[in-house]
Short mmCIF file of N, CA, C and O in Angstrom, two decimals:
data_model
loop_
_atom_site.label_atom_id
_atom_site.label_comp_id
_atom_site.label_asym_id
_atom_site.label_seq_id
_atom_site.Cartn_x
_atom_site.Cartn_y
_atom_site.Cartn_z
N UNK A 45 71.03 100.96 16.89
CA UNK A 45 72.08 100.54 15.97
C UNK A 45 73.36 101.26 16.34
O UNK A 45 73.47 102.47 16.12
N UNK A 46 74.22 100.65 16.82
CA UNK A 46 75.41 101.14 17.51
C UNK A 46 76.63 100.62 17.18
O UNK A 46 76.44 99.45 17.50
N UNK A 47 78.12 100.66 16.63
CA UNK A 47 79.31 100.01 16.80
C UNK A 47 80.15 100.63 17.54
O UNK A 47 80.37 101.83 17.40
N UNK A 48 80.97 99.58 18.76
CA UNK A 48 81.44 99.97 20.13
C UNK A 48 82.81 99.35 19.29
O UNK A 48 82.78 98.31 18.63
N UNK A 49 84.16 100.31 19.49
CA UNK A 49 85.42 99.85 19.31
C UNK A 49 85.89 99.84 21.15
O UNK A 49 85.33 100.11 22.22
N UNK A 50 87.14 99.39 20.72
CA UNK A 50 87.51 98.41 22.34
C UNK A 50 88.99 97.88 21.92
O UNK A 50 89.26 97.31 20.86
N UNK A 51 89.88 98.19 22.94
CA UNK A 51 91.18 97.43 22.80
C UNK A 51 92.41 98.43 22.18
O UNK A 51 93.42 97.82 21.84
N UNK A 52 92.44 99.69 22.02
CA UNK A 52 93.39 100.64 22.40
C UNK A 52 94.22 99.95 23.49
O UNK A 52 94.10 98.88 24.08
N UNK A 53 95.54 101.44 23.60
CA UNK A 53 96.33 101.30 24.48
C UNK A 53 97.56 101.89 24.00
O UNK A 53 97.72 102.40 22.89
N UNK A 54 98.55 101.76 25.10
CA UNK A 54 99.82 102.39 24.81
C UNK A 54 100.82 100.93 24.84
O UNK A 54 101.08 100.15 25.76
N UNK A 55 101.22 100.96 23.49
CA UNK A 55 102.34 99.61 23.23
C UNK A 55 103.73 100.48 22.92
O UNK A 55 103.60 101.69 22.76
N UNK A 56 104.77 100.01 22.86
CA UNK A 56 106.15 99.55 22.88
C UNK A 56 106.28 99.78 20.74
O UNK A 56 105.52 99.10 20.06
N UNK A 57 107.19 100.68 20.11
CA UNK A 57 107.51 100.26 19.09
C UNK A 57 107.48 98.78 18.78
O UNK A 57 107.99 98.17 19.73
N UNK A 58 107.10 97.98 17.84
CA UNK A 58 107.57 96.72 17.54
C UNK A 58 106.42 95.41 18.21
O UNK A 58 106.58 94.19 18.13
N UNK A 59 105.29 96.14 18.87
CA UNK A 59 104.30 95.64 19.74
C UNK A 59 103.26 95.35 18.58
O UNK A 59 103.34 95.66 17.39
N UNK A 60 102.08 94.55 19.39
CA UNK A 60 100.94 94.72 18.92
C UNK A 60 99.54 94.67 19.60
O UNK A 60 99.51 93.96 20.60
N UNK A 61 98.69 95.11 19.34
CA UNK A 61 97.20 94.77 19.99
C UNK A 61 96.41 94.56 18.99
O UNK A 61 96.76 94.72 17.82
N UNK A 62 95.35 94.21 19.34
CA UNK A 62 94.10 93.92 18.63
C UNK A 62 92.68 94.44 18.99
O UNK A 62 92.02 94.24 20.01
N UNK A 63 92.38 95.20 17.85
CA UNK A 63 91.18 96.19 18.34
C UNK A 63 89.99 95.46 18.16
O UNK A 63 90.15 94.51 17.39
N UNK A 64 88.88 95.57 18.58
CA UNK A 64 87.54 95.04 18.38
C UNK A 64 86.34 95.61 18.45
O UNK A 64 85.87 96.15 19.45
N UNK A 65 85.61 95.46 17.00
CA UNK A 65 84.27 96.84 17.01
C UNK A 65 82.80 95.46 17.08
O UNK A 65 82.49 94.37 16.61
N UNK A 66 82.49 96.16 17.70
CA UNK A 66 81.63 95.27 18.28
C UNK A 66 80.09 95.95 17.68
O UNK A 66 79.95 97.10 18.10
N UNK A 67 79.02 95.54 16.87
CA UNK A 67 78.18 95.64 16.43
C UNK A 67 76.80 95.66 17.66
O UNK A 67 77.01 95.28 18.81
N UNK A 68 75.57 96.10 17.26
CA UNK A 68 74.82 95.57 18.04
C UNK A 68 73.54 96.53 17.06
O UNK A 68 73.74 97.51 16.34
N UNK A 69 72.03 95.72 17.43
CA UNK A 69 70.86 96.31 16.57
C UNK A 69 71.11 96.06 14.75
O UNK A 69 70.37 96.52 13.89
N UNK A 70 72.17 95.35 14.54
CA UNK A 70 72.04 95.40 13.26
C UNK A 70 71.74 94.30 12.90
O UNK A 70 72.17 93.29 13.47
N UNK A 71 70.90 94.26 11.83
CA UNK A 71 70.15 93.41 10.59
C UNK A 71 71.63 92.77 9.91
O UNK A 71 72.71 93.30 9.63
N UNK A 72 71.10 91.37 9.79
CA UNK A 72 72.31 91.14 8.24
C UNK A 72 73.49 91.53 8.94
O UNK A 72 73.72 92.38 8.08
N UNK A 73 74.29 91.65 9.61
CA UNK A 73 75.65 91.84 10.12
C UNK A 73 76.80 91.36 9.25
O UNK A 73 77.81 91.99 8.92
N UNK A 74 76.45 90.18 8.97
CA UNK A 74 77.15 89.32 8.12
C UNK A 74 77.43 89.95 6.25
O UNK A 74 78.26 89.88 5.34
N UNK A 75 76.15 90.53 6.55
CA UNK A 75 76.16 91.19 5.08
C UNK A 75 76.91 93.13 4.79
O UNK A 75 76.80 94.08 4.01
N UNK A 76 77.54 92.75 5.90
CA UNK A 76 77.71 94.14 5.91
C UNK A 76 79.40 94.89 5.56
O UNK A 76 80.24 94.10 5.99
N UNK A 77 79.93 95.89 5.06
CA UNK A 77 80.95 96.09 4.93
C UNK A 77 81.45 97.00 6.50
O UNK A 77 80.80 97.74 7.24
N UNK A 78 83.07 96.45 6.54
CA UNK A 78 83.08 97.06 8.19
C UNK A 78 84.73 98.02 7.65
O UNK A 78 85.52 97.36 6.98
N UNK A 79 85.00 99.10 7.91
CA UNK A 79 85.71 99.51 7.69
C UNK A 79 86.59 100.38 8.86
O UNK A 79 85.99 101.22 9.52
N UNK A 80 88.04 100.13 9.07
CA UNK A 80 89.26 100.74 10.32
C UNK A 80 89.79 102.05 9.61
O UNK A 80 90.18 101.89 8.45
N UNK A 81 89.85 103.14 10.07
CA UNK A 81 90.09 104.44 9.88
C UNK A 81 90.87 105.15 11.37
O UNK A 81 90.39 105.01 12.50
N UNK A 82 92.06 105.87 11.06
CA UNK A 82 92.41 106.54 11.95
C UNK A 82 93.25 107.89 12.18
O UNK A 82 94.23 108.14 11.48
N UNK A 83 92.86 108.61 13.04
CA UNK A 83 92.95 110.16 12.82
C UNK A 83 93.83 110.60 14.26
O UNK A 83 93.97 110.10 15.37
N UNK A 84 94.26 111.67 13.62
CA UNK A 84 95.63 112.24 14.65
C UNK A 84 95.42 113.64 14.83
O UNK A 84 95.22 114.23 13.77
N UNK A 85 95.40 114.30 15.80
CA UNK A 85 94.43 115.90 15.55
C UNK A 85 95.33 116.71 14.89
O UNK A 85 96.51 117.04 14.98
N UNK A 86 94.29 116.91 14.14
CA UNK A 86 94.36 118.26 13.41
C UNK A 86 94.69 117.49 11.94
O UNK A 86 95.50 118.06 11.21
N UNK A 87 94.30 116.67 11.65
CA UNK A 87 94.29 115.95 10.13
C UNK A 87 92.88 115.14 10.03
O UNK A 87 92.11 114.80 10.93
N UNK A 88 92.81 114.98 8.75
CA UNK A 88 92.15 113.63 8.07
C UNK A 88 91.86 112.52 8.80
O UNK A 88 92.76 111.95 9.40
N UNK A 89 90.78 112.16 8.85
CA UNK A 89 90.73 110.60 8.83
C UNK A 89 91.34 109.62 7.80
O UNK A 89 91.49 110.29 6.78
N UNK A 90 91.56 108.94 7.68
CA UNK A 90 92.64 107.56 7.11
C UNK A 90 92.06 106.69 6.87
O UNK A 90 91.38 106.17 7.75
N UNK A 91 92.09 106.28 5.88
CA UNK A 91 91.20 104.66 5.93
C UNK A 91 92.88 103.77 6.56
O UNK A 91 93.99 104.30 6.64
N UNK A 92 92.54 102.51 6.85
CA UNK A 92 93.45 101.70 7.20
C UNK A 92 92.86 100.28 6.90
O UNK A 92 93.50 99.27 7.21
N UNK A 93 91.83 100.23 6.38
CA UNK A 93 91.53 98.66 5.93
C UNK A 93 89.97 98.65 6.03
O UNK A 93 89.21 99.50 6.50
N UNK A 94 89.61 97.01 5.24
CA UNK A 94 88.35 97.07 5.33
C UNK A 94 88.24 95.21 5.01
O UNK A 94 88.95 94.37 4.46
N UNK A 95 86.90 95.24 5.74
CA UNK A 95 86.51 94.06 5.46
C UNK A 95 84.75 93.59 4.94
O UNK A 95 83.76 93.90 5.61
N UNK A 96 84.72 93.00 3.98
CA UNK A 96 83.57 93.27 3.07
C UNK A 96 82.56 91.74 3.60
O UNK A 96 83.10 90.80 4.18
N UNK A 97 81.28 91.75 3.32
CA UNK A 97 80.55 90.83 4.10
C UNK A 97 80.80 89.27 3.40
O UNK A 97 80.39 88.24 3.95
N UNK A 98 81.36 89.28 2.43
CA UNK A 98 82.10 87.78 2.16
C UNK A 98 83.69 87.78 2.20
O UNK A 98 84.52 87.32 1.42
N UNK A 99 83.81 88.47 3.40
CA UNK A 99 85.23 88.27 4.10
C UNK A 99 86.33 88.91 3.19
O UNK A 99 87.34 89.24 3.83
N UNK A 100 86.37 89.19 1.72
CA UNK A 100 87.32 89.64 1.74
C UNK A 100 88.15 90.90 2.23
O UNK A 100 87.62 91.61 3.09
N UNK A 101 89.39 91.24 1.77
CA UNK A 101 89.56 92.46 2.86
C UNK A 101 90.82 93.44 2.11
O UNK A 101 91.45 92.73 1.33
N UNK A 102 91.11 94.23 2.13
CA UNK A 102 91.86 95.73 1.69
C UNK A 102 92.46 96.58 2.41
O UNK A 102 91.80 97.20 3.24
N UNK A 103 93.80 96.81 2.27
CA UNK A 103 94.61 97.56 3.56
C UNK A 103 95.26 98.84 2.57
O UNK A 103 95.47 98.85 1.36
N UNK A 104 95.49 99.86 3.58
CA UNK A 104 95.83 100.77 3.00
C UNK A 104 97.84 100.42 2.53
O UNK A 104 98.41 99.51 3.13
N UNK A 105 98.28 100.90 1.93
CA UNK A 105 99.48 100.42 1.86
C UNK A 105 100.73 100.78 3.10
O UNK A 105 101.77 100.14 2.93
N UNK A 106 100.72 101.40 3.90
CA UNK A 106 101.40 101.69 5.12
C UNK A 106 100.98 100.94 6.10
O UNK A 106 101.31 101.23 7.24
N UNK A 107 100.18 99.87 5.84
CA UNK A 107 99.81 98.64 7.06
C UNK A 107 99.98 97.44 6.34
O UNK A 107 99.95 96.70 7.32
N UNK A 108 100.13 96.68 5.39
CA UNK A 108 99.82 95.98 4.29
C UNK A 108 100.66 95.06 5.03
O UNK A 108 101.72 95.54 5.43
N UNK A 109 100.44 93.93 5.29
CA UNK A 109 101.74 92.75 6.12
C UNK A 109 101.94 92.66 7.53
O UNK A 109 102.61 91.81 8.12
N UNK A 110 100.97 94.14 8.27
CA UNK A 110 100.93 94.13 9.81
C UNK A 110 99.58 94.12 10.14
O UNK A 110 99.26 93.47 11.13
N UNK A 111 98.57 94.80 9.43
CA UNK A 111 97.49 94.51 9.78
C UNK A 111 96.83 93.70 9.58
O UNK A 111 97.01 93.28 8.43
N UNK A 112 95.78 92.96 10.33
CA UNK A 112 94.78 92.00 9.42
C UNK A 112 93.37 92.13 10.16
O UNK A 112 93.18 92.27 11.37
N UNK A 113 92.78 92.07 9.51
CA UNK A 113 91.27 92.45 9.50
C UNK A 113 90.62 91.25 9.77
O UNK A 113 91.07 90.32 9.12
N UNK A 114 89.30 90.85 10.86
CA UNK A 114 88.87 89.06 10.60
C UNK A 114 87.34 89.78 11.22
O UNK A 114 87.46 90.76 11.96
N UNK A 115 86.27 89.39 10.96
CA UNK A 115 85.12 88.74 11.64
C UNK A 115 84.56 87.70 12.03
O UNK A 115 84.71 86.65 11.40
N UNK A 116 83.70 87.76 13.27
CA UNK A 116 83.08 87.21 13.51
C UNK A 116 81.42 87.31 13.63
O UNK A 116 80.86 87.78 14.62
N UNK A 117 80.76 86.81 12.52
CA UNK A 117 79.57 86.69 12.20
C UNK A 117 78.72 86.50 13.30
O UNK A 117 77.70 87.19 13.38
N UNK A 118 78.92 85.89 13.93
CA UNK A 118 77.87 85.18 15.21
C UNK A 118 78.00 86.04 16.10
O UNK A 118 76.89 86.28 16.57
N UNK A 119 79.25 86.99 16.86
CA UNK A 119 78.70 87.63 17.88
C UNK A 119 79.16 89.10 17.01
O UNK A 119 79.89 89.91 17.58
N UNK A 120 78.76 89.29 15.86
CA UNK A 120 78.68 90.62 14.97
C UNK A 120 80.05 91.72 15.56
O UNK A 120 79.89 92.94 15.71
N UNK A 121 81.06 91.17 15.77
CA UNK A 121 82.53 91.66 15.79
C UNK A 121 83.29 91.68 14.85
O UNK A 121 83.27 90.67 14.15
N UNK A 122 84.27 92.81 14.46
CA UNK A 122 84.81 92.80 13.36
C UNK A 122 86.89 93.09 14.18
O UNK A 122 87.09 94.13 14.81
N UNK A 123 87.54 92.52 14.08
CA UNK A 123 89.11 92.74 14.60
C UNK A 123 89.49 92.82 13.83
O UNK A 123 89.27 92.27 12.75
N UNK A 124 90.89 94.23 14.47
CA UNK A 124 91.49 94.78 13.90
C UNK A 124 93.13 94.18 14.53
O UNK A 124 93.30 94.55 15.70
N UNK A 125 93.81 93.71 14.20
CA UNK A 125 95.02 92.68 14.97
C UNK A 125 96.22 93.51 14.29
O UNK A 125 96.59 93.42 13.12
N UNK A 126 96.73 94.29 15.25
CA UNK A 126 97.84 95.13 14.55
C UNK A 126 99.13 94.58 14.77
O UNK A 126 99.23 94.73 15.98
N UNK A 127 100.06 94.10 14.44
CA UNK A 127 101.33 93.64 14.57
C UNK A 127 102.28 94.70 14.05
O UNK A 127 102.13 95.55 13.17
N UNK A 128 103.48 94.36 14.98
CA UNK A 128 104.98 95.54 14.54
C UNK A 128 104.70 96.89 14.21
O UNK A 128 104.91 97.59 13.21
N UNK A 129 104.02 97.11 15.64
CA UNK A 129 103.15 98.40 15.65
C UNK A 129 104.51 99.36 15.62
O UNK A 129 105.59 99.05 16.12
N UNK A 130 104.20 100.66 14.88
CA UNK A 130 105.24 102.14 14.42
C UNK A 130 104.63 103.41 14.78
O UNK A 130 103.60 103.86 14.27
N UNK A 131 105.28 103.91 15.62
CA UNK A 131 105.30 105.14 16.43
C UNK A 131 103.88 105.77 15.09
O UNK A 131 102.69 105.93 15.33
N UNK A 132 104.41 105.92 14.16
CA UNK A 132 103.42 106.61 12.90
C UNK A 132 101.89 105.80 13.15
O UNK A 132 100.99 106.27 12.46
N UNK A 133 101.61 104.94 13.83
CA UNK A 133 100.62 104.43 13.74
C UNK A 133 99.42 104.72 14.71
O UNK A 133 98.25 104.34 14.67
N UNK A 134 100.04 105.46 15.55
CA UNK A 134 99.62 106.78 17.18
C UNK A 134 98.57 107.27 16.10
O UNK A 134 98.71 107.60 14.92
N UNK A 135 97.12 107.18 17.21
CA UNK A 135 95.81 107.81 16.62
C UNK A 135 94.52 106.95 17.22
O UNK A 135 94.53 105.89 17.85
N UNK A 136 93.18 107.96 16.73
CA UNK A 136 92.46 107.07 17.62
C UNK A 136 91.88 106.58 15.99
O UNK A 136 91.83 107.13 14.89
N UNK A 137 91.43 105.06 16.62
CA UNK A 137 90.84 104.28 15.68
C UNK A 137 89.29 104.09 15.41
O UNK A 137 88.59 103.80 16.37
N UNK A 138 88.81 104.21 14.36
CA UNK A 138 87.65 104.02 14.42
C UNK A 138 87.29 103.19 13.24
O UNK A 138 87.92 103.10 12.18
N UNK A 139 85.50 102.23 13.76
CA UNK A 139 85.30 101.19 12.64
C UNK A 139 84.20 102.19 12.39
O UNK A 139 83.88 103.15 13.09
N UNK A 140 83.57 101.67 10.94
CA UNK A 140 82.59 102.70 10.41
C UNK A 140 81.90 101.28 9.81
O UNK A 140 82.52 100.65 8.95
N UNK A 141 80.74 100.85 10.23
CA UNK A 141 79.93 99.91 9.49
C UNK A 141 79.25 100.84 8.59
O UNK A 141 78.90 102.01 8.75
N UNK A 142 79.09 99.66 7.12
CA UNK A 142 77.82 100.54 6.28
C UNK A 142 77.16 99.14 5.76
O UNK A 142 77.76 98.09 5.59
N UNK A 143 75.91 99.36 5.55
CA UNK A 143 75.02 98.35 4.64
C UNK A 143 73.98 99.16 4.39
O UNK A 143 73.83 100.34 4.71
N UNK A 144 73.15 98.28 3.67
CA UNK A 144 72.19 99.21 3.10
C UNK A 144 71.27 100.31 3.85
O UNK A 144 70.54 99.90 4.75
N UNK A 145 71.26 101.55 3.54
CA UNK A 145 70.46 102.50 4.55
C UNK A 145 70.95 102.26 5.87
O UNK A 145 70.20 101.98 6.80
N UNK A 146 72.52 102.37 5.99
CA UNK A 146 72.78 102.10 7.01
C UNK A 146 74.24 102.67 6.95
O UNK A 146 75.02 102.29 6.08
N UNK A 147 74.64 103.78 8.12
CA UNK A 147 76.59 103.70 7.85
C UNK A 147 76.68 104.49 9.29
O UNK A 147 76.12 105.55 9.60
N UNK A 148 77.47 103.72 10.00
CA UNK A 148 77.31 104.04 11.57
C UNK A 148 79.08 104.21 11.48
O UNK A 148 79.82 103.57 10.73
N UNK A 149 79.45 105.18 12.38
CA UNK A 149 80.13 105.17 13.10
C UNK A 149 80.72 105.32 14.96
O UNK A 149 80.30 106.23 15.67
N UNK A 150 81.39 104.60 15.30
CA UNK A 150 82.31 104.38 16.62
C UNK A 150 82.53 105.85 17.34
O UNK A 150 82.56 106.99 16.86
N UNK A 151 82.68 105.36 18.68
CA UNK A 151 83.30 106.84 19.04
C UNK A 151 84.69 106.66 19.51
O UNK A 151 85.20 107.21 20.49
N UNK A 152 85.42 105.58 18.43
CA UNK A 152 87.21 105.62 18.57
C UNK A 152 87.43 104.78 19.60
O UNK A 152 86.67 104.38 20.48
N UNK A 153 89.18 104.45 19.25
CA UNK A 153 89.74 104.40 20.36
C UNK A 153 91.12 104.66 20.42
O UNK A 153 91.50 104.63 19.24
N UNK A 154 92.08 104.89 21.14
CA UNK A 154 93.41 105.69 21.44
C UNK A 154 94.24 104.19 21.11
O UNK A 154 94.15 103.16 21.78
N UNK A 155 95.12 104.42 19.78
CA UNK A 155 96.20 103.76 20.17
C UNK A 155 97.48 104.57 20.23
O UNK A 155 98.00 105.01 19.21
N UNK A 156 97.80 104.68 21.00
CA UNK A 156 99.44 105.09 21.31
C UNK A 156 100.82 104.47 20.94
O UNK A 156 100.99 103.73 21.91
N UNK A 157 101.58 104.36 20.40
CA UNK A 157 102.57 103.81 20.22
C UNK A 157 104.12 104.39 20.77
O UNK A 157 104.04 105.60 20.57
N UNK A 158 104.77 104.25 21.05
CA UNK A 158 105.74 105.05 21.79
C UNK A 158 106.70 104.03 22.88
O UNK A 158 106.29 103.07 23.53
N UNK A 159 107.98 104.56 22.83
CA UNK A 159 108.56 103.67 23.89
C UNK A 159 108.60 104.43 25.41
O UNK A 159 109.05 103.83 26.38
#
């Protein structure tokens, strides 16, 4: 039972990418809550959004209108599609699946923001 994030990088103020946590060994995928968190050393982890197993979804308010959260059920992927990316947004990202008897986390990935 593993979730692989994917799709970091170093963008341009005003850029965007799209991250992707990729599931695998899990039961019910579909039924599962998938949640984007991201940390900058020497602080906290962050929540930054979430998406719940009947799709709806919750952003922290410093992403609210740039981020959007989507799955895909069938190949158990959850994207993270960042638009009008802000220097403040530099950190590595991580998804954290949980369902029942179950809460896995990623080993990140680097987004950079910077011109």
């Amino acid at each position: 039972v593993r979730v692989v994030e994917s799709g970091g990088g170093l963008v341009q103020p005003g850029g965007s990418l799209r991250l992707s946590c990729a599931a695998s060994g899990i039961m019910s995928f579909s039924s599962s809550a998938v949640g984007w968190y991201r940390q900058v050393p020497g602080k906290q982890r962050d929540f930054v959004g979430r998406i719940l197993g009947g799709g709806s979804t919750n952003y922290a308010d410093s992403v609210k209108g740039r981020f959007t959260i989507s799955r895909d059920n069938a190949n158990q992927t959850v994207y993270l599609q960042m638009n009008n990316l802000k220097p403040e947004d530099t950190g590595v990202y991580y998804c954290n699946l949980v369902q029942i008897q179950t809460n896995i986390w990623g080993q990140g990935t680097q987004v950079t923001v910077s011109s």
